[in-house]
Coordinates of C-alpha atoms in Angstrom, one line a residue:
Chain A
M1 CA 105.5 111.9 101.3
L2 CA 106.1 114.7 98.1
G3 CA 108.9 113.3 95.9
V4 CA 111.0 116.0 94.7
L5 CA 113.1 115.4 91.6
G6 CA 116.0 118.0 92.3
G7 CA 119.0 118.8 90.8
M8 CA 118.0 121.3 88.0
G9 CA 119.7 123.5 89.2
P10 CA 121.6 122.3 93.1
L11 CA 120.4 125.9 94.2
A12 CA 116.7 126.5 92.9
T13 CA 115.8 122.9 94.6
V14 CA 117.4 124.1 97.9
D15 CA 114.8 128.2 96.9
F16 CA 111.9 125.6 96.5
L17 CA 112.4 124.0 99.4
A18 CA 112.8 127.2 101.8
K19 CA 110.0 128.3 99.6
L20 CA 108.0 125.1 100.9
V21 CA 109.2 125.2 104.7
A22 CA 107.8 129.0 104.5
A23 CA 104.8 128.0 102.9
T24 CA 103.6 125.2 105.4
A25 CA 102.3 127.1 108.3
A26 CA 103.4 125.4 111.1
E27 CA 103.7 125.6 114.9
T28 CA 106.0 122.1 115.2
D29 CA 108.8 119.9 112.9
Q30 CA 106.1 117.7 112.7
Q31 CA 103.3 119.6 111.5
H32 CA 105.9 119.8 108.1
M33 CA 105.1 117.7 104.9
P34 CA 107.5 114.5 105.1
L35 CA 109.6 115.1 102.1
L36 CA 112.4 113.0 99.4
V37 CA 114.6 114.4 98.0
R38 CA 116.5 113.0 94.7
S39 CA 119.0 116.3 93.5
V40 CA 121.3 114.8 91.8
P41 CA 122.5 117.5 89.2
Q42 CA 124.6 114.9 86.7
I43 CA 121.1 115.5 84.4
P44 CA 122.0 115.9 81.1
D45 CA 120.9 119.8 79.5
R46 CA 117.6 120.4 79.7
S47 CA 118.0 123.3 77.6
A48 CA 121.0 121.5 74.4
C49 CA 118.7 119.1 74.5
I50 CA 116.0 120.6 73.5
M51 CA 117.8 123.3 71.2
H52 CA 120.5 120.7 69.6
G53 CA 119.7 117.8 69.6
G54 CA 122.1 116.8 73.0
E55 CA 121.4 113.6 74.7
S56 CA 117.9 113.3 76.4
P57 CA 116.9 113.9 79.8
L58 CA 114.5 111.7 79.9
P59 CA 115.4 107.9 81.2
A60 CA 117.4 110.3 84.2
L61 CA 114.2 112.0 84.6
R62 CA 112.2 108.6 84.3
F63 CA 114.9 107.0 86.3
G64 CA 115.0 109.4 89.4
L65 CA 110.7 110.3 89.5
R66 CA 111.2 106.2 90.1
E67 CA 113.3 106.0 93.1
L68 CA 110.8 108.1 94.6
G69 CA 108.4 106.7 94.2
R70 CA 110.1 103.2 95.1
G71 CA 111.5 105.8 98.6
G72 CA 108.0 106.2 99.8
A73 CA 106.8 109.6 97.4
T74 CA 102.7 109.2 96.6
V75 CA 102.8 112.6 94.8
A76 CA 106.4 115.1 92.6
V77 CA 107.8 117.3 91.4
I78 CA 110.6 118.8 89.6
P79 CA 111.9 122.3 89.7
C80 CA 112.9 123.0 86.9
N81 CA 110.3 124.7 84.2
T82 CA 112.5 123.3 81.0
A83 CA 112.2 119.4 82.5
H84 CA 108.3 120.3 81.8
Y85 CA 109.2 119.4 78.2
W86 CA 108.5 116.1 79.3
A87 CA 106.4 115.8 81.7
D88 CA 104.1 114.0 79.6
D89 CA 106.8 111.7 78.9
L90 CA 106.9 111.4 82.6
V91 CA 103.5 109.8 83.2
G92 CA 102.6 105.9 84.5
D93 CA 101.6 103.0 86.7
D94 CA 105.4 103.0 87.9
L95 CA 106.0 106.9 88.9
P96 CA 104.4 108.8 91.1
P97 CA 101.8 112.2 89.4
L98 CA 103.4 114.9 88.8
L99 CA 102.6 118.2 90.4
H100 CA 102.7 120.3 86.5
I101 CA 104.7 123.6 87.2
V102 CA 102.8 125.3 85.2
D103 CA 99.3 124.5 86.6
A104 CA 100.9 126.0 89.9
V105 CA 101.2 128.9 87.5
A106 CA 98.0 129.0 86.2
A107 CA 96.2 129.0 89.8
H108 CA 98.4 131.8 90.9
L109 CA 97.3 134.5 87.2
A110 CA 93.6 133.4 87.8
E111 CA 94.1 135.2 91.7
V112 CA 95.9 137.9 90.1
L113 CA 95.5 139.3 86.5
P114 CA 92.1 139.7 84.6
D115 CA 91.1 137.8 81.5
G116 CA 93.1 139.6 78.3
A117 CA 96.3 140.6 80.5
P118 CA 99.5 140.2 78.2
I119 CA 102.3 138.5 81.1
A120 CA 105.8 138.0 79.7
V121 CA 107.5 134.8 80.3
L122 CA 111.0 134.9 81.7
S123 CA 112.5 131.3 80.6
T124 CA 116.0 129.3 79.4
T125 CA 116.0 129.0 75.8
G126 CA 115.2 125.7 75.9
T127 CA 111.8 126.3 78.1
R128 CA 110.4 129.0 75.0
A129 CA 111.9 126.4 72.5
A130 CA 109.9 123.6 73.9
R131 CA 107.1 126.5 74.5
V132 CA 106.4 124.7 78.1
Y133 CA 104.2 127.6 79.0
E134 CA 102.4 128.9 75.5
N135 CA 101.3 124.8 74.9
R136 CA 100.2 124.4 78.5
L137 CA 98.9 127.6 80.1
D138 CA 95.2 128.7 78.9
Q139 CA 96.1 131.8 77.0
T140 CA 92.8 133.1 75.3
R141 CA 93.0 134.9 79.1
W142 CA 96.6 135.6 79.7
P143 CA 98.2 136.0 75.9
I144 CA 101.5 135.6 76.1
L145 CA 104.0 138.2 74.9
E146 CA 106.6 137.3 72.2
A147 CA 110.6 137.1 74.1
T148 CA 112.4 139.5 72.4
S149 CA 115.9 138.5 71.5
A150 CA 117.9 140.5 73.4
G151 CA 115.5 140.3 76.3
A152 CA 116.2 136.5 76.0
A153 CA 120.0 136.3 75.3
A154 CA 120.2 138.2 79.1
V155 CA 118.2 136.3 81.1
A156 CA 120.4 132.7 79.8
S157 CA 123.5 135.0 80.6
G158 CA 121.9 135.0 84.1
I159 CA 121.2 131.6 84.4
A160 CA 124.7 130.3 84.1
M161 CA 125.6 133.2 86.7
V162 CA 123.4 131.5 89.0
K163 CA 124.5 128.5 87.7
A164 CA 128.4 129.4 88.2
G165 CA 127.4 131.8 91.9
Q166 CA 127.6 135.0 90.7
V167 CA 124.1 135.0 93.0
E168 CA 124.0 138.9 92.7
A169 CA 125.1 140.1 89.0
A170 CA 122.1 137.5 88.4
S171 CA 119.4 139.6 90.3
Q172 CA 120.1 143.1 88.6
I173 CA 120.1 141.6 84.9
F174 CA 116.7 140.0 85.6
A175 CA 115.2 142.7 87.8
Q176 CA 116.2 144.9 85.1
Q177 CA 113.7 142.3 82.3
V178 CA 111.3 142.8 84.1
L179 CA 111.1 146.3 84.0
A180 CA 111.5 145.6 80.2
E181 CA 109.0 143.5 79.7
R182 CA 106.6 145.4 81.5
A183 CA 107.2 148.3 79.3
R184 CA 106.5 146.7 76.6
G185 CA 102.6 145.9 78.0
A186 CA 103.2 142.9 79.9
Q187 CA 101.0 143.3 83.3
G188 CA 102.7 140.0 84.4
V189 CA 106.3 138.2 84.2
I190 CA 106.3 135.1 84.8
L191 CA 110.1 134.2 86.5
A192 CA 109.9 130.7 84.6
C193 CA 112.9 129.4 85.1
T194 CA 113.5 128.2 88.6
E195 CA 117.0 130.2 89.2
I196 CA 115.5 133.4 88.7
P197 CA 113.6 133.8 92.0
A198 CA 116.6 131.9 93.6
A199 CA 118.0 134.7 92.8
L200 CA 116.0 137.6 92.4
H201 CA 113.0 138.0 95.1
S202 CA 109.9 140.2 94.1
D203 CA 106.8 141.3 96.5
D204 CA 105.4 142.2 94.0
P205 CA 102.1 139.8 92.7
L206 CA 102.4 140.2 89.1
V207 CA 106.1 139.2 89.4
V208 CA 105.0 135.8 88.9
D209 CA 107.3 133.1 91.1
A210 CA 106.8 129.4 89.5
T211 CA 109.0 128.1 92.3
D212 CA 107.2 129.4 95.3
A213 CA 103.9 128.9 92.6
L214 CA 104.6 125.1 93.1
A215 CA 105.7 125.2 96.7
R216 CA 102.5 126.6 97.2
R217 CA 101.0 124.2 95.3
C218 CA 102.1 121.1 97.0
V219 CA 101.1 123.2 100.7
R220 CA 97.5 122.7 99.0
W221 CA 98.3 119.0 98.3
F222 CA 99.5 118.7 101.9
R223 CA 96.3 120.3 103.2
E224 CA 93.7 118.7 101.0
T225 CA 95.0 115.2 100.0
Y226 CA 97.1 114.1 102.0
R227 CA 96.4 110.9 104.9
G228 CA 98.0 111.0 107.7
V229 CA 101.6 109.3 108.8
P230 CA 102.2 107.0 110.1
S231 CA 103.7 107.2 113.9
S232 CA 106.1 105.1 113.3
P233 CA 108.3 102.9 110.4
A234 CA 106.2 100.1 111.7
S235 CA 103.6 100.5 110.1
G236 CA 105.7 100.5 107.0
G237 CA 107.9 103.8 106.8
R238 CA 105.4 105.0 103.3
L239 CA 104.2 108.4 104.6
Chain B
M1 CA 126.1 110.2 96.7
L2 CA 125.1 111.8 100.3
G3 CA 122.3 111.0 102.3
V4 CA 121.2 113.8 104.4
L5 CA 118.3 112.4 107.0
G6 CA 116.4 115.9 107.7
G7 CA 113.5 117.4 108.9
M8 CA 114.6 118.0 112.3
G9 CA 114.0 120.5 112.0
P10 CA 112.7 121.4 108.8
L11 CA 114.1 124.8 108.5
A12 CA 117.2 123.3 109.5
T13 CA 118.1 120.6 106.5
V14 CA 117.4 123.6 104.1
D15 CA 119.7 126.1 105.8
F16 CA 122.1 122.8 105.6
L17 CA 121.2 122.4 102.1
A18 CA 122.1 125.7 101.3
K19 CA 125.4 125.3 103.2
L20 CA 126.6 122.5 101.0
V21 CA 125.1 123.9 97.6
A22 CA 127.2 127.5 98.8
A23 CA 130.0 125.4 99.6
T24 CA 130.5 123.9 96.5
A25 CA 132.8 125.5 94.1
A26 CA 131.1 124.8 90.9
E27 CA 130.5 126.5 87.6
T28 CA 128.0 124.2 86.5
D29 CA 124.9 122.2 87.9
Q30 CA 126.9 119.0 87.2
Q31 CA 129.6 120.0 89.0
H32 CA 127.5 119.5 92.1
M33 CA 127.4 116.8 94.5
P34 CA 124.4 114.1 94.0
L35 CA 122.4 113.9 97.2
L36 CA 119.6 112.3 98.3
V37 CA 117.4 113.9 101.2
R38 CA 115.3 112.2 103.7
S39 CA 112.9 114.7 105.3
V40 CA 110.5 113.3 107.7
P41 CA 109.8 115.2 110.8
Q42 CA 106.8 113.4 111.8
I43 CA 109.5 111.4 114.1
P44 CA 110.5 111.9 117.8
D45 CA 111.3 115.1 119.7
R46 CA 114.9 113.9 120.4
S47 CA 114.8 116.0 124.0
A48 CA 111.6 114.6 125.0
C49 CA 113.6 111.6 125.0
I50 CA 116.5 112.2 126.3
M51 CA 115.0 115.0 128.9
H52 CA 112.5 112.9 130.0
G53 CA 112.6 110.1 128.4
G54 CA 109.8 109.9 125.8
E55 CA 109.1 108.1 122.7
S56 CA 112.6 107.2 121.3
P57 CA 113.7 108.6 118.4
L58 CA 115.8 105.8 117.4
P59 CA 114.2 103.5 114.8
A60 CA 113.0 106.1 112.6
L61 CA 116.2 107.4 112.6
R62 CA 117.4 103.9 111.8
F63 CA 115.0 103.3 109.7
G64 CA 115.4 106.2 107.6
L65 CA 119.4 106.2 106.9
R66 CA 118.3 102.4 105.9
E67 CA 116.3 104.2 103.6
L68 CA 118.9 106.1 102.1
G69 CA 121.4 103.7 101.7
R70 CA 118.6 101.7 99.9
G71 CA 118.7 104.7 97.9
G72 CA 122.2 105.1 97.0
A73 CA 123.8 107.0 99.3
T74 CA 126.7 106.0 100.1
V75 CA 127.9 108.3 103.3
A76 CA 125.0 110.1 105.4
V77 CA 125.1 113.4 107.6
I78 CA 121.8 114.1 110.2
P79 CA 121.7 118.0 110.2
C80 CA 120.8 117.4 114.1
N81 CA 123.1 117.9 116.9
T82 CA 121.1 116.0 119.5
A83 CA 120.1 113.5 117.3
H84 CA 124.1 112.5 117.5
Y85 CA 123.1 111.3 121.0
W86 CA 122.2 108.1 118.5
A87 CA 125.8 108.3 116.3
D88 CA 127.0 105.1 118.0
D89 CA 124.0 103.6 117.6
L90 CA 123.3 103.3 113.6
V91 CA 125.7 101.5 112.5
G92 CA 126.1 98.9 110.9
D93 CA 125.7 96.9 107.2
D94 CA 122.6 98.1 107.0
L95 CA 123.2 101.6 106.6
P96 CA 125.4 104.6 105.4
P97 CA 128.3 104.9 107.6
L98 CA 127.4 108.7 109.4
L99 CA 129.8 112.3 109.0
H100 CA 129.5 113.2 112.5
I101 CA 128.6 116.7 113.0
V102 CA 130.8 116.8 116.1
D103 CA 133.7 115.9 114.6
A104 CA 133.1 118.3 111.4
V105 CA 133.1 121.2 114.2
A106 CA 136.5 120.2 115.4
A107 CA 137.6 119.6 112.6
H108 CA 137.1 123.3 112.0
L109 CA 138.4 124.8 116.0
A110 CA 141.6 122.8 115.2
E111 CA 142.2 125.7 112.8
V112 CA 141.1 129.0 114.1
L113 CA 141.3 128.1 118.2
P114 CA 144.5 127.0 120.0
D115 CA 145.0 124.7 122.6
G116 CA 143.2 125.4 126.0
A117 CA 141.4 128.7 124.6
P118 CA 137.5 127.9 126.7
I119 CA 134.4 127.3 124.4
A120 CA 130.8 127.4 124.9
V121 CA 128.1 125.3 123.0
L122 CA 124.9 126.6 122.5
S123 CA 122.7 123.7 122.4
T124 CA 118.8 122.1 123.4
T125 CA 118.7 120.8 127.2
G126 CA 118.7 117.6 125.0
T127 CA 122.4 117.1 124.0
R128 CA 123.3 119.5 126.8
A129 CA 121.9 116.5 128.8
A130 CA 123.4 114.1 126.5
R131 CA 126.4 115.5 126.9
V132 CA 126.7 115.6 123.1
Y133 CA 130.0 118.0 122.5
E134 CA 131.6 116.8 125.6
N135 CA 132.0 113.2 125.4
R136 CA 133.0 113.9 121.8
L137 CA 134.9 116.7 121.6
D138 CA 139.0 116.8 123.3
Q139 CA 138.4 119.3 126.3
T140 CA 142.5 118.8 126.4
R141 CA 142.3 121.6 124.1
W142 CA 139.7 122.6 124.1
P143 CA 137.1 122.7 128.0
I144 CA 134.0 123.7 127.4
L145 CA 132.0 126.0 129.8
E146 CA 128.9 124.8 131.6
A147 CA 125.9 126.9 130.5
T148 CA 124.4 128.6 132.5
S149 CA 120.3 128.1 133.8
A150 CA 119.3 131.0 132.5
G151 CA 120.8 131.2 129.1
A152 CA 119.9 127.4 128.3
A153 CA 116.8 129.4 129.0
A154 CA 116.8 131.5 126.3
V155 CA 118.4 129.3 124.0
A156 CA 116.4 126.8 124.5
S157 CA 113.2 129.3 124.0
G158 CA 114.7 130.6 120.8
I159 CA 115.2 127.1 119.1
A160 CA 110.9 126.7 119.7
M161 CA 110.7 129.9 118.0
V162 CA 112.0 128.9 114.6
K163 CA 110.7 125.5 114.6
A164 CA 107.5 128.4 115.0
G165 CA 108.6 130.3 112.2
Q166 CA 109.3 133.0 114.5
V167 CA 113.1 133.7 113.0
E168 CA 114.0 137.1 113.2
A169 CA 113.1 137.6 116.6
A170 CA 115.1 133.7 117.5
S171 CA 117.9 135.4 116.4
Q172 CA 118.1 138.1 118.5
I173 CA 118.3 135.4 121.0
F174 CA 121.1 133.9 120.2
A175 CA 123.2 137.3 119.4
Q176 CA 122.6 138.3 122.9
Q177 CA 123.6 134.7 124.0
V178 CA 126.8 134.8 121.7
L179 CA 127.9 138.1 124.4
A180 CA 127.2 137.1 127.2
E181 CA 129.3 133.9 126.9
R182 CA 132.4 136.0 125.0
A183 CA 131.8 138.4 128.4
R184 CA 131.9 135.3 130.7
G185 CA 135.4 133.8 128.9
A186 CA 134.6 132.1 126.2
Q187 CA 137.2 133.0 123.2
G188 CA 134.4 130.1 120.9
V189 CA 131.1 129.4 120.6
I190 CA 129.8 126.8 119.2
L191 CA 126.0 127.4 117.8
A192 CA 125.6 123.6 118.1
C193 CA 121.4 123.5 117.2
T194 CA 121.1 123.5 113.8
E195 CA 117.9 126.0 113.9
I196 CA 120.5 128.4 115.7
P197 CA 122.2 129.3 112.6
A198 CA 119.2 128.9 111.0
A199 CA 118.1 132.5 112.2
L200 CA 122.1 133.7 113.8
H201 CA 124.1 134.5 110.5
S202 CA 128.0 135.7 111.4
D203 CA 131.0 136.4 109.6
D204 CA 133.0 135.5 112.9
P205 CA 135.0 132.5 112.7
L206 CA 134.6 132.2 115.9
V207 CA 131.2 132.2 116.3
V208 CA 130.9 128.1 114.5
D209 CA 128.5 127.8 112.8
A210 CA 127.9 124.1 113.1
T211 CA 125.2 123.7 110.4
D212 CA 128.4 125.2 108.0
A213 CA 130.9 123.2 109.8
L214 CA 128.7 120.0 108.7
A215 CA 128.8 121.4 104.5
R216 CA 132.0 121.4 104.9
R217 CA 133.3 118.2 105.8
C218 CA 130.6 117.0 103.3
V219 CA 132.7 119.7 100.3
R220 CA 135.5 117.8 101.9
W221 CA 134.2 113.9 101.1
F222 CA 133.1 114.6 97.6
R223 CA 136.6 116.3 96.4
E224 CA 138.6 113.3 98.9
T225 CA 136.6 110.4 97.9
Y226 CA 133.5 110.3 96.2
R227 CA 134.5 108.5 92.6
G228 CA 132.6 110.0 90.0
V229 CA 129.1 109.2 88.5
P230 CA 127.2 106.9 85.6
S231 CA 127.0 108.8 83.3
S232 CA 123.9 107.8 82.6
P233 CA 120.7 105.5 84.5
A234 CA 121.9 102.0 83.4
S235 CA 125.3 102.0 85.0
G236 CA 122.9 101.6 88.3
G237 CA 122.1 104.6 89.1
R238 CA 124.0 104.0 92.5
L239 CA 125.8 107.0 92.4

């Protein structure tokens, strides 16, 4: 069973789940993957912790993942880019292994971008300060353009709008930032906060929806690794 | 924490969660309600059991609800109308209490329809055969028109299309059925299978989206009954 540690934010979790259903080729309900989703938004703000030393979300992240494992999840994802700052601390015998969102984005980039093509990463201030993408993506293949302060501020304001339900206004801000990043040379633009693709839809494969990349990574796990479902709860119910 | 027993079908679960987020007036992530969602589509088909005596989904429903309770859910919903045939069997000390989808629809009807106004219920063959709405709605207030066989067949085919991902084609079938029900005198039309509003969107309050009614019922629960969230997992994590 796939565990989803959600709530960061709530709309981004729903967006991830919708993309998971859409990415699954299925004719019947029964062909879809089993999920356990824990969406508890009452978790300390990730960016506030990284930027200002606010309360750490790590204990809540560990607790949530452990609960997913106890509930039957054998692998887990977190549809929040910033939370991946703590990914290396979310490893242990009591925790289901994580499918990492940056690895999912890298798999997509490998399909659509030549080596050497510069990219831009639209993200929260926390994701950028923590170098979530810079430290994990292979920058010898795809160098990451440094964000401008104006661009970073615009993206941050758009993210706050999504969290407050102002999706339409946020969508316009994000679309402008994609254009601005291309104008300064980015060949690929990563929508690297899950709130962004929840507001901005693009069919351009070079506008990389990290949420969708993660959903497609989960579908590959389901197809390649997943080994059946017990036909009744009597078999233990651990899917 | 609200428990959601989902997967019946997967898209309907996502549609319910999206409506829950939309119905919650919130400025920040932390103001949204905490959720535990168990979406396991590998559950025996509800209508097949009711219509042909196929394998009962009741053990899987009970197991799923118990798991939600063990994971911290203090109340639960099932975004599947047909599954409510078993609602009376889903009661016990080991199970979180259910918010019933038909009661949520009745609360909406009381706001928009005068007493005596006839209604139509678009549903699966199972929901209709099991009289899920007929037995629970107060028909002295809102008499339910008996479904025509042509209408029932069209709705069933649309539901199967949604489960197979053919959402656009299904949407047209459902829209035609709403018109047909009105033409024969229905003042309110209940979209009483969660696959229907996942495909057909309507802003008309007399086209009653049972999924949305259930989501709004959950938001009332969250506002009126819910008593805070512990600030850290150390407080037990039972939300």
